[in-house]
Tab-separated table of C-alpha atoms in Angstrom:
chain	number	residue	atom	x	y	z
D	230	MET	CA	0.000	0.000	0.000
D	231	LEU	CA	1.234	3.496	-0.834
D	232	THR	CA	2.020	5.704	2.137
D	233	GLU	CA	1.215	9.407	1.902
D	234	SER	CA	3.106	11.841	4.102
D	235	TYR	CA	3.047	15.550	4.779
D	236	LEU	CA	5.147	17.982	6.803
D	237	VAL	CA	3.831	20.740	9.052
D	238	SER	CA	5.650	23.757	10.492
D	239	VAL	CA	4.705	25.865	13.517
D	240	THR	CA	5.832	29.197	14.882
D	241	GLY	CA	5.858	30.913	18.250
D	242	GLN	CA	5.860	29.664	21.792
D	243	PRO	CA	3.733	26.731	23.024
D	244	LEU	CA	0.137	27.787	23.659
D	245	ALA	CA	-0.404	25.602	26.711
D	246	ASN	CA	1.507	23.378	29.142
D	247	ASN	CA	0.902	20.257	27.088
D	248	THR	CA	3.438	17.601	28.015
D	249	ALA	CA	2.326	15.348	25.129
D	250	VAL	CA	3.846	17.764	22.595
D	251	SER	CA	7.587	18.397	22.546
D	252	LYS	CA	8.465	22.022	23.315
D	253	ASP	CA	11.464	22.023	20.983
D	254	ALA	CA	9.688	20.548	17.946
D	255	GLY	CA	9.146	23.071	15.147
D	256	ILE	CA	8.483	20.794	12.162
D	257	TYR	CA	6.480	17.564	12.174
D	258	GLU	CA	6.363	14.793	9.591
D	259	HIS	CA	3.055	12.904	9.545
D	260	THR	CA	1.806	9.844	7.706
D	261	LEU	CA	-1.742	10.255	6.391
D	262	HIS	CA	-2.314	6.762	4.979
D	263	PRO	CA	-2.886	4.015	5.931
D	264	SER	CA	-3.273	5.467	9.461
D	265	HIS	CA	-2.420	8.909	10.764
D	266	SER	CA	0.729	9.070	12.865
D	267	THR	CA	3.743	11.272	13.583
D	268	THR	CA	6.850	9.704	12.059
D	269	ASN	CA	9.485	12.386	12.652
D	270	THR	CA	10.090	15.772	14.273
D	271	PHE	CA	12.684	18.456	13.629
D	272	LYS	CA	13.684	20.736	16.483
D	273	LYS	CA	14.662	24.369	16.986
D	274	SER	CA	12.640	25.975	14.226
D	275	SER	CA	10.074	28.781	14.182
D	276	THR	CA	8.800	28.967	10.615
D	277	PRO	CA	6.406	31.679	9.357
D	278	ARG	CA	3.790	31.185	6.609
D	279	ASN	CA	4.979	30.077	3.160
D	280	CYS	CA	8.502	29.420	4.445
D	281	LEU	CA	8.688	25.598	4.383
D	282	ALA	CA	10.087	23.539	1.476
D	283	VAL	CA	10.695	19.782	1.318
D	284	SER	CA	12.782	17.544	-0.957
D	285	ASP	CA	13.275	13.776	-0.927
D	286	THR	CA	16.293	14.169	1.330
D	287	HIS	CA	16.070	17.535	3.111
D	288	VAL	CA	13.763	20.062	4.746
D	289	PHE	CA	14.330	23.820	4.339
D	290	ALA	CA	12.739	26.183	6.851
D	291	ALA	CA	13.205	29.955	6.892
D	292	GLN	CA	13.082	31.402	10.401
D	293	ASP	CA	10.596	33.969	11.646
D	294	GLU	CA	11.876	37.576	11.510
D	295	LYS	CA	15.366	36.322	10.653
D	296	SER	CA	17.625	36.069	7.607
D	297	THR	CA	18.490	32.411	8.226
D	298	VAL	CA	17.288	29.119	6.760
D	299	HIS	CA	17.580	25.880	8.735
D	300	VAL	CA	18.420	22.767	6.707
D	301	TYR	CA	17.384	19.373	8.097
D	302	SER	CA	18.264	15.862	6.943
D	303	ARG	CA	15.125	13.754	6.601
D	304	ALA	CA	17.074	10.491	6.852
D	305	LYS	CA	18.941	11.436	10.044
D	306	GLY	CA	16.214	13.634	11.534
D	307	ASN	CA	18.671	16.322	12.631
D	308	GLN	CA	19.700	19.834	11.682
D	309	GLU	CA	22.393	19.723	9.015
D	310	ALA	CA	23.164	23.415	8.451
D	311	VAL	CA	22.166	26.994	9.199
D	312	VAL	CA	22.426	29.283	6.165
D	313	THR	CA	22.466	33.068	6.535
D	314	PHE	CA	21.336	35.500	3.828
D	315	PRO	CA	21.779	39.280	3.601
D	316	GLU	CA	18.014	39.960	3.961
D	317	ARG	CA	15.133	38.549	5.969
D	318	ILE	CA	13.347	35.696	4.211
D	319	GLN	CA	9.556	35.912	3.822
D	320	SER	CA	8.804	32.953	1.507
D	321	VAL	CA	10.485	29.903	-0.040
D	322	ALA	CA	9.803	27.367	-2.801
D	323	LEU	CA	11.811	24.360	-3.990
D	324	LEU	CA	12.080	23.059	-7.549
D	325	ASP	CA	14.379	20.033	-8.002
D	326	ASP	CA	17.788	21.196	-6.692
D	327	VAL	CA	17.022	24.927	-6.703
D	328	LEU	CA	15.614	26.813	-3.700
D	329	PHE	CA	13.885	30.131	-4.393
D	330	LEU	CA	13.653	32.626	-1.544
D	331	GLY	CA	11.642	35.857	-1.378
D	332	SER	CA	13.118	38.607	0.754
D	333	GLN	CA	11.608	41.370	2.854
D	334	GLU	CA	13.160	43.952	0.509
D	335	GLY	CA	11.325	42.582	-2.542
D	336	ARG	CA	14.199	40.574	-4.011
D	337	LEU	CA	14.299	37.015	-5.274
D	338	ILE	CA	17.265	34.881	-4.175
D	339	ILE	CA	18.082	31.692	-6.111
D	340	TRP	CA	20.214	29.041	-4.398
D	341	GLU	CA	21.419	25.897	-6.178
D	342	ILE	CA	21.613	23.562	-3.207
D	343	CYS	CA	23.764	21.000	-5.057
D	344	THR	CA	26.533	23.462	-6.100
D	345	GLY	CA	26.197	26.456	-3.793
D	346	ARG	CA	25.641	28.902	-6.644
D	347	GLN	CA	23.607	31.940	-5.631
D	348	VAL	CA	21.826	34.490	-7.821
D	349	THR	CA	20.033	37.603	-6.555
D	350	THR	CA	17.612	39.674	-8.605
D	351	PRO	CA	17.011	43.426	-8.214
D	352	ALA	CA	14.192	44.547	-5.920
D	353	CYS	CA	11.495	44.189	-8.580
D	354	HIS	CA	8.825	44.181	-5.857
D	355	VAL	CA	8.681	47.390	-3.825
D	356	GLN	CA	7.575	45.439	-0.739
D	357	ALA	CA	8.172	41.988	0.750
D	358	VAL	CA	7.760	38.831	-1.367
D	359	THR	CA	5.129	36.987	0.685
D	360	CYS	CA	4.443	33.890	-1.448
D	361	ILE	CA	6.112	31.904	-4.242
D	362	ALA	CA	4.740	29.240	-6.593
D	363	ALA	CA	6.789	27.230	-9.103
D	364	THR	CA	6.245	25.185	-12.270
D	365	PRO	CA	8.931	23.383	-14.307
D	366	TYR	CA	9.508	26.510	-16.417
D	367	HIS	CA	8.067	29.481	-14.535
D	368	LEU	CA	8.235	31.049	-11.097
D	369	LEU	CA	5.521	33.297	-9.680
D	370	THR	CA	6.066	35.716	-6.813
D	371	GLY	CA	3.356	37.566	-4.877
D	372	SER	CA	4.058	40.606	-2.759
D	373	ASP	CA	2.592	43.074	-0.297
D	374	ASP	CA	2.755	45.608	-3.144
D	375	ALA	CA	-0.337	43.872	-4.684
D	376	ASN	CA	1.584	42.619	-7.749
D	377	VAL	CA	2.388	39.122	-8.992
D	378	HIS	CA	5.543	38.719	-11.106
D	379	VAL	CA	6.047	35.845	-13.559
D	380	TRP	CA	9.689	34.815	-14.069
D	381	SER	CA	11.339	32.500	-16.585
D	382	ILE	CA	13.300	29.903	-14.609
D	383	PRO	CA	15.849	29.160	-17.410
D	384	ARG	CA	16.604	32.879	-17.558
D	385	LEU	CA	16.985	33.118	-13.774
D	386	LEU	CA	19.472	30.219	-13.885
D	387	GLU	CA	21.441	31.680	-16.823
D	388	LEU	CA	25.193	31.356	-16.195
D	389	ASP	CA	25.967	34.680	-17.870
D	390	SER	CA	26.396	37.142	-14.992
D	391	THR	CA	25.630	40.117	-17.247
D	392	ILE	CA	22.040	38.983	-17.846
D	393	GLU	CA	19.511	41.409	-16.369
D	394	HIS	CA	16.892	39.622	-14.290
D	395	GLU	CA	13.469	41.083	-14.984
D	396	PRO	CA	9.968	39.582	-14.763
D	397	GLN	CA	8.488	38.118	-17.916
D	398	GLU	CA	4.992	39.333	-16.966
D	399	THR	CA	3.462	41.433	-14.179
D	400	LEU	CA	-0.085	40.644	-13.010
D	401	SER	CA	-1.378	43.844	-11.423
D	402	ASN	CA	-5.183	43.715	-11.112
D	403	HIS	CA	-5.240	43.453	-7.304
D	404	ARG	CA	-5.578	46.530	-5.103
D	405	ALA	CA	-4.143	45.166	-1.854
D	406	ALA	CA	-1.431	42.811	-0.594
D	407	ILE	CA	-1.199	39.289	-2.029
D	408	THR	CA	-1.956	36.717	0.675
D	409	SER	CA	-1.644	33.431	-1.239
D	410	LEU	CA	-0.582	32.093	-4.625
D	411	VAL	CA	-1.173	28.662	-6.203
D	412	VAL	CA	-0.387	27.427	-9.712
D	413	GLY	CA	-1.319	24.450	-11.875
D	414	GLN	CA	1.396	22.200	-13.256
D	415	SER	CA	0.330	22.338	-16.909
D	416	VAL	CA	2.995	23.552	-19.360
D	417	ASN	CA	0.542	24.306	-22.180
D	418	PRO	CA	0.411	28.108	-22.686
D	419	ASP	CA	-3.343	27.909	-23.353
D	420	THR	CA	-4.354	25.934	-20.260
D	421	ASN	CA	-1.904	26.794	-17.480
D	422	ILE	CA	-3.485	28.865	-14.718
D	423	CYS	CA	-2.525	30.399	-11.418
D	424	VAL	CA	-4.764	31.814	-8.697
D	425	SER	CA	-3.853	34.767	-6.516
D	426	GLY	CA	-5.634	35.769	-3.299
D	427	SER	CA	-5.523	39.298	-1.926
D	428	LYS	CA	-6.597	41.441	1.001
D	429	ASP	CA	-8.921	43.255	-1.412
D	430	LYS	CA	-11.345	40.318	-0.767
D	431	SER	CA	-10.828	38.777	-4.180
D	432	CYS	CA	-9.125	35.913	-5.982
D	433	ILE	CA	-8.126	36.179	-9.630
D	434	VAL	CA	-7.625	33.207	-11.938
D	435	TRP	CA	-4.899	34.023	-14.476
D	436	ASN	CA	-3.388	32.670	-17.641
D	437	TYR	CA	-0.045	33.720	-16.240
D	438	GLN	CA	2.059	33.104	-19.356
D	439	LEU	CA	-0.086	35.499	-21.374
D	440	GLY	CA	-0.750	37.856	-18.449
D	441	ILE	CA	-4.538	37.601	-18.949
D	442	PRO	CA	-7.080	37.550	-16.072
D	443	LEU	CA	-9.592	34.766	-16.732
D	444	ARG	CA	-12.014	35.242	-13.839
D	445	THR	CA	-12.351	37.374	-10.693
D	446	LEU	CA	-13.898	35.811	-7.551
D	447	LEU	CA	-15.255	38.054	-4.791
D	448	PHE	CA	-15.491	36.870	-1.157
D	449	PRO	CA	-17.277	38.229	1.956
D	450	SER	CA	-13.882	38.609	3.684
D	451	PHE	CA	-10.371	38.398	2.347
D	452	PRO	CA	-8.850	34.952	1.624
D	453	LEU	CA	-5.997	33.966	3.929
D	454	CYS	CA	-4.785	30.923	1.990
D	455	LEU	CA	-5.611	28.936	-1.140
D	456	ALA	CA	-5.289	25.361	-2.355
D	457	LEU	CA	-5.642	24.133	-5.937
D	458	ASP	CA	-6.967	20.746	-6.998
D	459	PRO	CA	-4.127	18.577	-8.473
D	460	CYS	CA	-5.838	18.734	-11.891
D	461	ALA	CA	-6.659	22.456	-11.525
D	462	ARG	CA	-10.403	21.714	-11.524
D	463	ALA	CA	-11.309	23.504	-8.294
D	464	ILE	CA	-10.053	26.187	-5.919
D	465	TYR	CA	-10.320	25.962	-2.125
D	466	ALA	CA	-10.077	29.156	-0.094
D	467	SER	CA	-9.994	29.926	3.617
D	468	SER	CA	-11.237	33.385	4.556
D	469	GLU	CA	-10.610	35.629	7.527
D	470	ASP	CA	-14.023	34.899	9.058
D	471	GLY	CA	-13.259	31.151	9.319
D	472	SER	CA	-15.245	29.997	6.272
D	473	LEU	CA	-13.942	27.475	3.750
D	474	PHE	CA	-15.033	27.860	0.134
D	475	ALA	CA	-14.889	25.419	-2.786
D	476	ILE	CA	-15.090	26.898	-6.295
D	477	ASP	CA	-15.562	24.371	-9.108
D	478	LEU	CA	-14.091	25.911	-12.264
D	479	PHE	CA	-15.744	23.474	-14.696
D	480	ALA	CA	-19.145	22.762	-13.152
D	481	GLU	CA	-22.466	22.975	-14.978
D	482	LYS	CA	-22.024	26.767	-15.101
D	483	ALA	CA	-18.330	26.742	-16.002
D	484	LEU	CA	-16.214	29.709	-14.974
D	485	LEU	CA	-13.424	28.977	-17.466
D	486	GLY	CA	-13.092	27.563	-20.957
D	487	PRO	CA	-15.396	27.490	-23.983
D	488	GLN	CA	-18.347	26.251	-21.873
D	489	SER	CA	-18.379	29.477	-19.882
D	490	THR	CA	-21.520	31.541	-20.610
D	491	GLU	CA	-20.209	34.823	-19.202
D	492	GLU	CA	-17.445	37.180	-20.234
D	493	SER	CA	-14.161	36.773	-18.399
D	494	SER	CA	-14.472	40.374	-17.174
D	495	THR	CA	-17.618	39.442	-15.180
D	496	ALA	CA	-16.823	39.062	-11.470
D	497	VAL	CA	-18.385	36.146	-9.588
D	498	GLN	CA	-19.620	36.575	-6.019
D	499	VAL	CA	-18.729	33.557	-3.843
D	500	SER	CA	-21.013	33.447	-0.827
D	501	SER	CA	-21.864	29.832	0.066
D	502	ALA	CA	-19.159	28.090	2.089
D	503	PHE	CA	-18.857	24.295	2.197
D	504	GLY	CA	-17.534	24.352	5.752
D	505	ALA	CA	-16.613	26.496	8.732
D	506	THR	CA	-13.738	25.979	11.125
D	507	PRO	CA	-14.470	25.603	14.840
D	508	GLN	CA	-14.284	28.861	16.802
D	509	ASP	CA	-11.638	27.481	19.148
D	510	ALA	CA	-9.367	26.729	16.152
D	511	GLY	CA	-9.539	30.051	14.315
D	512	PRO	CA	-9.485	30.580	10.533
D	513	ALA	CA	-7.192	28.266	8.567
D	514	SER	CA	-3.791	29.904	8.026
D	515	CYS	CA	-2.582	27.193	5.609
D	516	MET	CA	-4.075	24.358	3.550
D	517	ALA	CA	-2.880	21.500	1.368
D	518	ILE	CA	-4.553	18.824	-0.761
D	519	ASN	CA	-3.330	15.242	-0.952
D	520	TYR	CA	-2.065	13.471	-4.077
D	521	ASP	CA	-5.426	12.348	-5.500
D	522	GLY	CA	-7.394	15.444	-4.502
D	523	THR	CA	-9.788	13.735	-2.065
D	524	ILE	CA	-8.559	15.092	1.286
D	525	LEU	CA	-7.797	18.653	2.368
D	526	ILE	CA	-5.805	19.353	5.524
D	527	SER	CA	-5.953	22.759	7.174
D	528	GLY	CA	-3.670	24.241	9.823
D	529	HIS	CA	-4.903	26.744	12.423
D	530	PRO	CA	-3.394	29.398	14.705
D	531	HIS	CA	-4.435	27.497	17.848
D	532	GLY	CA	-2.491	24.392	16.815
D	533	GLN	CA	-5.213	22.197	15.297
D	534	LEU	CA	-4.760	20.107	12.159
D	535	LEU	CA	-8.161	19.416	10.599
D	536	ARG	CA	-9.032	16.895	7.902
D	537	TRP	CA	-11.777	17.629	5.336
D	538	ASP	CA	-13.202	14.907	3.074
D	539	LEU	CA	-13.695	16.660	-0.269
D	540	SER	CA	-15.740	13.865	-1.810
D	541	SER	CA	-18.513	14.010	0.794
D	542	ARG	CA	-17.984	17.599	2.017
D	543	ALA	CA	-18.583	16.322	5.551
D	544	ASP	CA	-17.603	18.151	8.726
D	545	SER	CA	-13.947	18.238	9.644
D	546	THR	CA	-12.164	15.838	11.970
D	547	GLU	CA	-9.195	16.798	14.108
D	548	LEU	CA	-5.998	14.918	13.274
D	549	SER	CA	-3.695	16.481	15.845
D	550	ASN	CA	-3.048	19.499	18.053
D	551	LEU	CA	0.521	20.779	17.838
D	552	ASN	CA	0.144	23.350	20.655
D	553	ALA	CA	1.504	26.192	18.487
D	554	SER	CA	0.367	28.257	15.533
D	555	VAL	CA	0.459	26.120	12.368
D	556	THR	CA	1.995	28.035	9.445
D	557	SER	CA	2.681	25.656	6.540
D	558	ILE	CA	1.621	22.228	5.250
D	559	VAL	CA	3.551	20.470	2.466
D	560	PHE	CA	2.591	17.082	1.014
D	561	THR	CA	5.239	14.721	-0.343
D	562	SER	CA	4.317	12.717	-3.425
D	563	PRO	CA	3.782	8.975	-2.864
D	564	LEU	CA	5.044	8.457	-6.445
D	565	PRO	CA	8.185	10.603	-6.701
D	566	THR	CA	9.571	11.304	-10.144
D	567	PRO	CA	12.624	9.089	-10.791
D	568	ARG	CA	15.878	11.019	-11.095
D	569	PRO	CA	19.193	9.636	-12.377
D	570	THR	CA	21.222	11.362	-9.652
D	571	LYS	CA	20.633	12.450	-6.067
D	572	SER	CA	22.484	15.191	-4.207
D	573	VAL	CA	24.486	13.787	-1.316
D	574	THR	CA	24.911	16.987	0.700
D	575	VAL	CA	23.593	20.520	0.637
D	576	VAL	CA	26.253	23.058	-0.352
D	577	LYS	CA	25.969	26.440	1.342
D	578	PRO	CA	25.427	29.347	-1.066
D	579	PHE	CA	28.276	31.473	-2.306
D	580	LEU	CA	27.666	34.855	-3.947
D	581	GLY	CA	30.219	35.582	-6.663
D	582	SER	CA	32.041	33.977	-9.592
D	583	ARG	CA	33.934	30.777	-8.973
D	584	THR	CA	34.154	27.150	-10.075
D	585	TYR	CA	31.252	25.044	-8.788
D	586	ASN	CA	31.479	21.311	-8.144
D	587	PHE	CA	28.507	18.971	-8.343
D	588	THR	CA	28.702	15.857	-6.177
D	589	ALA	CA	25.880	13.391	-6.621
D	590	GLN	CA	24.921	9.809	-5.955
D	591	LEU	CA	23.993	7.591	-8.896
D	592	ASP	CA	20.531	6.267	-8.168
D	593	SER	CA	20.833	2.942	-10.023
D	594	ASP	CA	21.761	-0.697	-9.513
D	595	ALA	CA	25.505	-1.268	-9.968
D	596	THR	CA	25.508	-5.043	-9.495
D	597	GLU	CA	25.527	-5.779	-13.230
D	598	GLU	CA	28.386	-4.571	-15.376
D	599	THR	CA	27.190	-2.038	-17.917
D	600	ARG	CA	28.874	-0.111	-20.712
D	601	PHE	CA	28.881	2.948	-18.469
D	602	SER	CA	30.455	1.103	-15.515
D	603	LYS	CA	33.218	-0.256	-17.786
D	604	MET	CA	33.959	3.256	-19.028
D	605	LEU	CA	33.889	4.540	-15.442
D	606	GLN	CA	36.515	2.005	-14.327
D	607	SER	CA	38.803	2.440	-17.346
D	608	LYS	CA	41.700	4.848	-17.588
D	609	GLY	CA	40.844	7.218	-20.364
D	610	VAL	CA	38.501	6.129	-23.140
D	611	PRO	CA	38.408	2.320	-23.717
D	612	ASN	CA	39.642	1.047	-27.101
D	613	ASP	CA	36.354	-0.624	-28.008
D	614	VAL	CA	34.497	2.653	-27.508
D	615	ILE	CA	36.957	4.472	-29.784
D	616	GLU	CA	36.633	1.740	-32.452
D	617	GLN	CA	32.824	1.956	-32.336
D	618	ALA	CA	32.994	5.723	-32.705
D	619	ILE	CA	35.322	5.481	-35.739
D	620	LEU	CA	33.081	2.875	-37.391
D	621	ALA	CA	30.055	5.093	-36.766
D	622	PHE	CA	31.749	7.952	-38.623
D	623	GLN	CA	32.710	5.694	-41.529
D	624	ALA	CA	29.258	4.086	-41.900
D	625	PRO	CA	27.060	5.541	-44.649
D	626	VAL	CA	24.305	7.815	-43.522
D	627	GLN	CA	20.980	6.019	-43.320
D	628	ASP	CA	18.011	7.907	-44.630
D	629	GLY	CA	15.208	8.257	-42.179
D	630	VAL	CA	11.536	8.283	-43.028
D	631	GLY	CA	11.588	12.063	-43.206
D	632	ASP	CA	14.606	12.116	-45.550
D	633	GLN	CA	12.966	9.613	-47.901
D	634	GLU	CA	9.808	11.720	-48.031
D	635	LEU	CA	11.799	14.863	-48.811
D	636	ARG	CA	13.761	13.047	-51.522
D	637	ARG	CA	10.521	11.830	-53.138
D	638	GLU	CA	9.048	15.330	-53.112
D	639	ASN	CA	12.275	16.703	-54.549
D	640	GLU	CA	12.175	14.216	-57.426
D	641	GLU	CA	8.560	15.126	-58.189
D	642	LEU	CA	9.453	18.804	-58.273
D	643	TRP	CA	12.356	18.143	-60.664
D	644	GLU	CA	9.985	16.256	-62.975
D	645	VAL	CA	7.685	19.294	-63.088
D	646	ILE	CA	10.644	21.625	-63.693
D	647	ASN	CA	12.002	19.446	-66.515
D	648	GLU	CA	8.551	19.320	-68.155
D	649	GLN	CA	8.300	23.099	-67.995
D	650	ARG	CA	11.776	23.472	-69.472
D	651	ALA	CA	10.932	21.083	-72.359
D	652	LEU	CA	7.712	22.994	-73.089
D	653	GLN	CA	9.568	26.302	-72.994
D	654	LYS	CA	12.241	24.974	-75.355
D	655	LYS	CA	9.613	23.652	-77.825
D	656	THR	CA	7.720	26.973	-77.769
D	657	LEU	CA	10.903	28.932	-78.372
D	658	GLN	CA	11.840	26.659	-81.290
D	659	ARG	CA	8.455	27.254	-82.983
D	660	TYR	CA	8.852	31.014	-82.473
D	661	ILE	CA	12.278	30.947	-84.185
D	662	GLU	CA	10.958	28.882	-87.078
D	663	ALA	CA	7.996	31.263	-87.611
D	664	LYS	CA	10.270	34.280	-87.487
D	665	SER	CA	12.658	32.751	-90.048
D	666	ALA	CA	9.728	31.943	-92.403
D	667	ASN	CA	8.447	35.558	-92.304
D	668	ALA	CA	11.926	36.872	-93.013
């Protein structure tokens, strides 16, 4: 059976003298399936909202009102490093081996955790970067200045130090600070969406690559946090008054796509909530949806972790009470994407030009001898590899299916050209003969 896990961070001092909860624990790792349990804890961390990132091997937690990030080893369960940055960190996001950090001064800091390379952008936001969302090719940053910037990740990771780092798009329809930002994982420019929540009591669904607002959602009170269905079919929002809303984007009256009956400029009032958090828990400050989109877990300022069954929309059940304000929830995929290499250690960032080394572990079975293992154990290039390369250069080029098709079309065109030339030659000959006869 697949096990599904998630990590939770808390901030602040313990709320009560609860001896069942460790006072030093700041990050908890829980197993959701097959039965809920706490599998690991990481100590000495006070993590604010949107400041927790998790990889297969490590946990990264920015510290509240500080410029430091604590790095924890998931295998050992201990703190591996403390990394200091020049500015206070307000948000983090991890994509493969790259950690993106939003600063209080409005900058974006990029840290390659496998090499230590660090890149810092100008202060493109005029206020703090409060939330970050990432896709394989784009990064989105939301700020207290009410703007959302869309960045090209390949351009941010460009090795040329003279490249100017500027946003690809700026989404600027909000009128107050951005509170939450979620993005779908589609890479199609026509279907990829992101959703931004703001203190102006609205959420906007965007086609972020084109910079086009697709739909504006209005709420009774401003949304504190958002969660997006894994297939980007629905949006879940927690508001300041403790209500939880579910917005189906492709229901009978679709809000997006060709089935939508209204113009995209028409705002939609969202008033009916599918649930309300208990008064003793407070409004949800963070939410996350599991791998198959059937369970939503919300974290609350009074320490509660609540589970919501999205298929039945039943009342919530309490999973745990962590005795401190819950700030972030991050699910780990039960089916991680296979990668050929795995970083052994986290390299602290270094700002400046130098030579970077990449040390990795080959994630494969080395019991059987392969062509690669033979090359790895040989001094220089093996003779058989050189001979194969020479024979490959000497072998005649084999036409592919595309080359054969092009050659056939070329021959047909030459037949037409030769026919036209013969006709032109015959016409010219008759003209010369007629001209000679008249003379």
